[in-house]
Tab-separated table of C-alpha atoms and ligand atoms in Angstrom:
chain	number	residue	atom	x	y	z
A	1020	UNK	CA	0.099	-0.243	0.336
A	1021	UNK	CA	1.283	3.242	-0.507
A	1022	UNK	CA	1.537	6.411	1.963
A	1023	UNK	CA	-0.565	8.034	0.178
A	1024	UNK	CA	-3.314	5.609	0.179
A	1025	UNK	CA	-2.476	5.010	3.558
A	1026	UNK	CA	-3.178	8.293	5.178
A	1027	UNK	CA	-6.633	8.117	2.677
A	1028	UNK	CA	-7.908	4.915	5.324
A	1029	UNK	CA	-6.480	6.052	7.569
A	1030	UNK	CA	-8.419	9.544	7.316
A	1031	UNK	CA	-11.083	6.869	6.958
A	1032	UNK	CA	-10.781	5.402	9.621
A	1033	UNK	CA	-9.888	8.546	12.193
A	1034	UNK	CA	-7.159	7.129	12.622
A	1035	UNK	CA	-6.104	11.024	14.840
A	1036	UNK	CA	-3.196	10.152	16.197
A	1037	UNK	CA	-0.355	8.619	13.240
A	1038	UNK	CA	-2.576	10.990	9.979
A	1039	UNK	CA	-0.112	14.082	11.421
A	1040	UNK	CA	3.102	11.378	10.778
A	1041	UNK	CA	2.455	9.790	7.395
A	1042	UNK	CA	1.789	12.859	6.377
A	1043	UNK	CA	5.576	13.944	7.226
A	1044	UNK	CA	6.420	10.424	5.564
A	1045	UNK	CA	4.206	10.867	2.376
A	1046	UNK	CA	6.056	14.375	2.001
A	1047	UNK	CA	9.332	13.276	3.507
A	1048	UNK	CA	8.940	10.365	0.178
A	1049	UNK	CA	8.431	13.407	-1.626
A	1050	UNK	CA	5.016	13.584	-2.577
A	1051	UNK	CA	3.077	17.028	-3.033
A	1052	UNK	CA	1.046	18.327	-0.480
A	1053	UNK	CA	-1.210	18.592	-3.503
A	1054	UNK	CA	-1.574	15.364	-4.159
A	1055	UNK	CA	-2.056	14.555	-0.077
A	1056	UNK	CA	-4.334	16.874	0.315
A	1057	UNK	CA	-6.454	15.690	-3.313
A	1058	UNK	CA	-6.421	12.319	-1.191
A	1059	UNK	CA	-7.543	13.211	1.563
A	1060	UNK	CA	-10.727	15.619	0.644
A	1061	UNK	CA	-11.248	12.204	-1.560
A	1062	UNK	CA	-11.889	9.709	1.509
A	1063	UNK	CA	-14.006	12.594	3.394
A	1064	UNK	CA	-16.133	11.642	0.203
A	1065	UNK	CA	-16.062	8.171	0.577
A	1066	UNK	CA	-16.969	8.322	4.473
A	1067	UNK	CA	-19.840	10.741	3.829
A	1068	UNK	CA	-21.043	7.662	0.964
A	1069	UNK	CA	-20.440	6.062	4.040
A	1070	UNK	CA	-22.781	7.167	5.704
A	1071	UNK	CA	-25.622	7.418	3.458
A	1072	UNK	CA	-25.680	4.326	3.006
A	1073	UNK	CA	-26.082	3.432	6.435
A	1074	UNK	CA	-22.584	1.738	7.261
A	1075	UNK	CA	-21.233	4.711	9.628
A	1076	UNK	CA	-22.745	6.982	12.122
A	1077	UNK	CA	-22.478	10.791	12.543
A	1078	UNK	CA	-19.733	10.092	15.175
A	1079	UNK	CA	-17.304	8.495	13.206
A	1080	UNK	CA	-18.004	11.184	11.022
A	1081	UNK	CA	-16.261	13.451	12.815
A	1082	UNK	CA	-12.947	11.276	13.461
A	1083	UNK	CA	-13.301	10.967	10.206
A	1084	UNK	CA	-12.546	14.780	10.358
A	1085	UNK	CA	-10.701	15.655	13.054
A	1086	UNK	CA	-8.748	13.165	11.436
A	1087	UNK	CA	-7.480	14.640	8.737
A	1088	UNK	CA	-7.556	18.130	9.436
A	1089	UNK	CA	-4.554	16.920	12.112
A	1090	UNK	CA	-3.103	16.546	8.732
A	1091	UNK	CA	-4.093	19.359	7.218
A	1092	UNK	CA	-1.854	21.239	9.619
A	1093	UNK	CA	0.690	19.346	8.560
A	1094	UNK	CA	0.576	20.745	4.850
A	1095	UNK	CA	-0.853	24.277	6.258
A	1096	UNK	CA	3.003	25.907	5.844
A	1097	UNK	CA	3.561	23.972	2.831
A	1098	UNK	CA	-0.214	25.355	0.914
A	1099	UNK	CA	-0.302	29.035	1.550
A	1100	UNK	CA	1.729	30.623	-0.426
A	1101	UNK	CA	3.945	33.609	0.512
A	1102	UNK	CA	1.327	36.767	-0.182
A	1103	UNK	CA	3.666	39.840	-0.619
A	1104	UNK	CA	-0.061	41.936	-1.086
A	1105	UNK	CA	-2.621	43.082	0.653
A	1106	UNK	CA	-5.551	42.152	-0.678
A	1107	UNK	CA	-8.011	43.588	1.326
A	1108	UNK	CA	-10.158	41.740	4.923
A	1109	UNK	CA	-12.581	39.164	3.566
A	1110	UNK	CA	-14.926	37.565	6.411
A	1111	UNK	CA	-15.983	33.917	6.378
A	1112	UNK	CA	-18.083	31.498	8.071
A	1113	UNK	CA	-20.605	28.598	7.979
A	1114	UNK	CA	-23.841	29.399	8.018
A	1115	UNK	CA	-26.745	29.207	10.649
A	1116	UNK	CA	-27.306	25.698	11.653
A	1117	UNK	CA	-24.387	24.196	9.783
A	1118	UNK	CA	-21.451	22.835	11.652
A	1119	UNK	CA	-19.121	21.654	8.876
A	1120	UNK	CA	-15.583	23.264	8.438
A	1121	UNK	CA	-13.248	21.827	6.834
A	1122	UNK	CA	-13.648	23.519	3.615
A	1123	UNK	CA	-14.176	26.469	5.006
A	1124	UNK	CA	-11.222	25.739	7.530
A	1125	UNK	CA	-10.086	25.310	3.619
A	1126	UNK	CA	-10.888	27.885	1.187
A	1127	UNK	CA	-10.349	30.676	4.680
A	1128	UNK	CA	-6.188	29.701	4.719
A	1129	UNK	CA	-6.521	29.464	1.173
A	1130	UNK	CA	-7.371	32.448	1.237
A	1131	UNK	CA	-5.376	33.889	3.392
A	1132	UNK	CA	-2.070	32.486	1.816
A	1133	UNK	CA	-3.037	35.027	-1.370
A	1134	UNK	CA	-2.900	38.012	0.322
A	1135	UNK	CA	-6.827	38.321	1.863
A	1136	UNK	CA	-6.469	39.781	5.441
A	1137	UNK	CA	-8.667	36.874	7.417
A	1138	UNK	CA	-11.729	36.900	9.788
A	1139	UNK	CA	-12.705	33.315	10.744
A	1140	UNK	CA	-16.843	33.358	12.395
A	1141	UNK	CA	-15.952	29.973	12.504
A	1142	UNK	CA	-19.642	27.459	12.353
A	1143	UNK	CA	-23.231	28.324	13.169
A	1144	UNK	CA	-23.077	31.925	11.448
A	1145	UNK	CA	-25.888	33.725	11.732
A	1146	UNK	CA	-26.837	36.416	8.238
A	1147	UNK	CA	-26.806	39.031	10.624
A	1148	UNK	CA	-23.584	39.051	12.489
A	1149	UNK	CA	-21.970	37.984	8.590
A	1150	UNK	CA	-23.206	41.782	8.193
A	1151	UNK	CA	-21.994	43.148	11.820
A	1152	UNK	CA	-18.810	42.014	11.630
A	1153	UNK	CA	-18.853	43.081	6.944
A	1154	UNK	CA	-19.258	46.430	8.302
A	1155	UNK	CA	-17.110	46.638	11.473
A	1156	UNK	CA	-14.238	45.629	9.393
A	1157	UNK	CA	-14.812	47.740	6.339
A	1158	UNK	CA	-14.734	43.771	4.413
A	1159	UNK	CA	-14.043	43.591	1.018
A	1160	UNK	CA	-15.976	40.198	0.161
A	1161	UNK	CA	-17.581	37.770	2.294
A	1162	UNK	CA	-17.687	34.281	1.691
A	1163	UNK	CA	-19.566	31.995	3.333
A	1164	UNK	CA	-20.133	28.207	3.416
A	1165	UNK	CA	-22.955	25.596	3.497
A	1166	UNK	CA	-22.735	21.974	3.170
A	1167	UNK	CA	-26.342	20.568	3.953
A	1168	UNK	CA	-29.269	20.526	1.602
A	1169	UNK	CA	-31.013	22.204	5.431
A	1170	UNK	CA	-28.691	25.123	5.268
A	1171	UNK	CA	-28.477	26.123	1.872
A	1172	UNK	CA	-31.014	28.872	2.730
A	1173	UNK	CA	-29.340	29.881	5.388
A	1174	UNK	CA	-27.124	30.965	2.967
A	1175	UNK	CA	-29.595	32.799	0.594
A	1176	UNK	CA	-30.271	34.481	3.661
A	1177	UNK	CA	-26.664	35.154	4.125
A	1178	UNK	CA	-26.199	36.551	0.431
A	1179	UNK	CA	-29.033	38.406	1.035
A	1180	UNK	CA	-28.804	39.884	3.577
A	1181	UNK	CA	-24.990	40.779	2.692
A	1182	UNK	CA	-26.007	41.933	-1.090
A	1183	UNK	CA	-28.746	44.253	0.566
A	1184	UNK	CA	-26.247	45.679	3.217
A	1185	UNK	CA	-23.871	46.259	-0.175
A	1186	UNK	CA	-21.054	42.899	0.162
A	1187	UNK	CA	-19.273	41.417	-2.680
A	1188	UNK	CA	-20.559	37.563	-1.916
A	1189	UNK	CA	-19.052	34.462	-2.627
A	1190	UNK	CA	-20.866	31.208	-1.997
A	1191	UNK	CA	-19.894	28.091	-1.603
A	1192	UNK	CA	-20.032	24.016	-0.067
A	1193	UNK	CA	-20.801	20.693	-1.412
A	1194	UNK	CA	-24.499	20.909	-2.813
A	1195	UNK	CA	-24.147	24.903	-3.619
A	1196	UNK	CA	-23.539	25.407	-7.716
A	1197	UNK	CA	-23.216	28.714	-10.457
A	1198	UNK	CA	-26.967	28.622	-10.809
A	1199	UNK	CA	-27.475	29.231	-7.006
A	1200	UNK	CA	-24.704	31.109	-6.877
A	1201	UNK	CA	-27.264	33.108	-9.862
A	1202	UNK	CA	-30.093	32.830	-7.129
A	1203	UNK	CA	-28.943	33.653	-4.210
A	1204	UNK	CA	-27.778	36.656	-5.561
A	1205	UNK	CA	-24.619	36.139	-4.802
A	1206	UNK	CA	-21.304	37.803	-7.041
A	1207	UNK	CA	-19.468	34.210	-6.467
A	1208	UNK	CA	-18.903	30.278	-6.375
A	1209	UNK	CA	-16.531	28.314	-6.990
A	1210	UNK	CA	-16.962	24.149	-6.100
A	1211	UNK	CA	-13.040	24.789	-3.610
A	1212	UNK	CA	-10.308	26.156	-2.342
A	1213	UNK	CA	-7.898	26.505	-5.337
A	1214	UNK	CA	-10.635	28.022	-7.668
A	1215	UNK	CA	-11.783	30.494	-4.494
A	1216	UNK	CA	-9.188	32.169	-4.948
A	1217	UNK	CA	-9.227	32.601	-8.497
A	1218	UNK	CA	-13.204	33.977	-7.491
A	1219	UNK	CA	-12.258	36.406	-4.776
A	1220	UNK	CA	-9.181	38.814	-6.925
A	1221	UNK	CA	-11.137	38.749	-9.745
A	1222	UNK	CA	-13.946	39.704	-7.758
A	1223	UNK	CA	-13.540	42.243	-5.709
A	1224	UNK	CA	-10.523	43.440	-8.703
A	1225	UNK	CA	-13.809	44.322	-10.069
B	1698	B12	C1	-16.950	15.507	7.937
B	1698	B12	C2	-18.442	15.653	7.607
B	1698	B12	C3	-19.352	15.671	9.410
B	1698	B12	C4	-19.155	16.274	9.903
B	1698	B12	C5	-18.336	17.294	10.317
B	1698	B12	C6	-16.639	18.089	11.418
B	1698	B12	C7	-16.764	19.366	11.441
B	1698	B12	N1	-15.642	20.151	11.338
B	1698	B12	O1	-16.324	19.971	9.900
B	1698	B12	C8	-20.266	16.426	11.527
B	1698	B12	C9	-19.782	14.876	11.426
B	1698	B12	C10	-20.419	16.969	12.756
B	1698	B12	C11	-21.289	16.508	11.162
B	1698	B12	C12	-22.624	16.184	10.569
B	1698	B12	C13	-23.591	16.127	10.355
B	1698	B12	N2	-23.215	15.884	8.402
B	1698	B12	CO1	-22.025	15.582	7.393
B	1698	B12	N3	-19.977	14.473	6.866
B	1698	B12	C14	-19.147	15.085	6.825
B	1698	B12	C15	-17.772	14.539	5.826
B	1698	B12	C16	-18.394	13.261	6.655
B	1698	B12	C17	-17.248	15.655	4.736
B	1698	B12	C18	-17.631	16.949	4.255
B	1698	B12	C19	-15.890	17.769	4.501
B	1698	B12	O2	-15.336	18.044	5.909
B	1698	B12	N4	-15.725	17.576	3.352
B	1698	B12	C20	-14.368	17.567	2.557
B	1698	B12	C21	-14.141	19.134	2.296
B	1698	B12	C22	-12.779	19.831	1.847
B	1698	B12	O3	-14.706	19.792	1.186
B	1698	B12	P1	-16.034	20.172	1.422
B	1698	B12	O4	-16.585	20.542	2.192
B	1698	B12	O5	-16.939	20.625	0.744
B	1698	B12	O6	-15.493	21.976	1.428
B	1698	B12	C23	-15.243	22.257	-0.081
B	1698	B12	C24	-16.090	22.857	-1.496
B	1698	B12	O7	-16.576	22.571	-1.102
B	1698	B12	C25	-15.352	24.192	-1.348
B	1698	B12	N5	-15.912	25.383	-0.499
B	1698	B12	C26	-16.694	25.339	0.883
B	1698	B12	N6	-16.754	26.687	1.806
B	1698	B12	C27	-16.754	27.067	0.540
B	1698	B12	C28	-17.423	28.262	0.696
B	1698	B12	C29	-16.416	29.198	-0.292
B	1698	B12	C30	-16.724	30.437	0.105
B	1698	B12	C31	-16.356	28.659	-1.458
B	1698	B12	C32	-15.377	29.603	-2.298
B	1698	B12	C33	-16.026	27.099	-1.537
B	1698	B12	C34	-16.563	25.947	-0.234
B	1698	B12	O8	-14.339	24.218	-1.274
B	1698	B12	C35	-13.324	23.311	0.199
B	1698	B12	C36	-12.285	23.264	0.140
B	1698	B12	O9	-12.275	22.483	-1.710
B	1698	B12	C37	-19.281	15.091	4.307
B	1698	B12	C38	-19.665	14.645	3.153
B	1698	B12	C39	-18.772	14.845	1.793
B	1698	B12	N7	-18.655	13.642	0.814
B	1698	B12	O10	-18.631	15.776	2.045
B	1698	B12	C40	-20.843	14.673	5.056
B	1698	B12	C41	-22.716	15.550	4.519
B	1698	B12	C42	-22.168	16.683	4.474
B	1698	B12	N8	-22.919	15.471	6.361
B	1698	B12	C43	-24.307	15.510	5.789
B	1698	B12	C44	-24.970	14.782	6.387
B	1698	B12	C45	-26.897	14.655	6.366
B	1698	B12	C46	-24.918	15.475	8.676
B	1698	B12	C47	-25.818	15.322	9.289
B	1698	B12	C48	-27.589	16.356	9.632
B	1698	B12	C49	-25.683	14.025	9.498
B	1698	B12	C50	-27.019	14.025	10.989
B	1698	B12	N9	-27.806	13.655	11.172
B	1698	B12	O11	-26.676	14.041	12.017
B	1698	B12	C51	-24.661	16.175	10.661
B	1698	B12	C52	-25.334	17.617	10.582
B	1698	B12	C53	-24.392	18.458	11.293
B	1698	B12	C54	-25.195	20.347	10.956
B	1698	B12	N10	-25.987	20.936	12.171
B	1698	B12	O12	-24.017	20.931	10.581
B	1698	B12	C55	-24.622	14.716	4.814
B	1698	B12	C56	-25.255	15.694	3.450
B	1698	B12	C57	-26.396	15.830	3.135
B	1698	B12	C58	-27.528	16.787	2.817
B	1698	B12	N11	-27.201	17.048	1.166
B	1698	B12	O13	-27.975	17.370	2.565
B	1698	B12	C59	-23.063	14.237	4.069
B	1698	B12	C60	-23.620	14.446	2.453
B	1698	B12	C61	-22.505	12.960	4.646
B	1698	B12	C62	-23.749	12.478	3.081
B	1698	B12	N12	-23.425	11.464	2.007
B	1698	B12	O14	-25.202	11.974	3.187
B	1698	B12	N13	-20.860	15.797	8.888
């Protein structure tokens, strides 16, 4: 089994204590940080499928998420570029009712390394809190994440409230599409953390 496959298996099994070490070993063996990250994301997809199939339950999903976070911690300094220019403040959070934060954290990390000053509100963030924080910090862009079909209305409420207050909004998360982003009047959508950077930069330049 390759080191990458081993990492995938350990993330899926939620072995929080070994993932960081394995990630370091994979790096030492010449694996690329992006390759390791993509492998762990794929693993979370498998975890989700197992949950859908009733083979595992919430605690197992949570522990896999923790295992992945340990691996991401090792990759963080390597994925982050060196941002020499400041692009302004970006407020980011996961919308009300939603506790998923791995994707949001990755997006936040990538935006920070691209030069944005990040204010991370965490998870379960009400629309009013996004607006209030964006106002207080004169945000150039606000990023909202939603991972559940049941929290898509909260994403809509957030986007509309921010647009009403005059902010530029970017949205994302597994169930979100460009069509939905258009429907909720968001300025931008991106399917992953890498393209979130390209999109956010494009939006703040406008
Ligand atoms: C880990 C996990 C959990 C953990 C979360 C822990 C944590 N700290 O995040 C816990 C155990 C808490 C959890 C709980 C639940 N979960 Co859950 N969870 C997952 C799982 C397995 C992985 C999510 C993940 O981290 N993926 C990896 C990251 C990197 O991907 P990502 O989040 O999609 O992010 C990328 C992009 O979407 C994008 N992106 C994300 N945010 C943003 C924001 C912006 C602005 C942009 C531009 C881009 C962007 O970029 C990211 C990086 O590339 C998914 C399965 C899956 N396939 O996604 C289910 C999943 C999302 N969960 C699901 C469900 C049903 C639940 C629960 C309702 C279960 C329950 N019965 O209680 C609860 C809800 C709790 C709540 N109120 O939020 C379902 C959702 C189904 C649906 N369509 O709504 C899924 C799809 C599993 C499934 N197949 O059924 N979950």
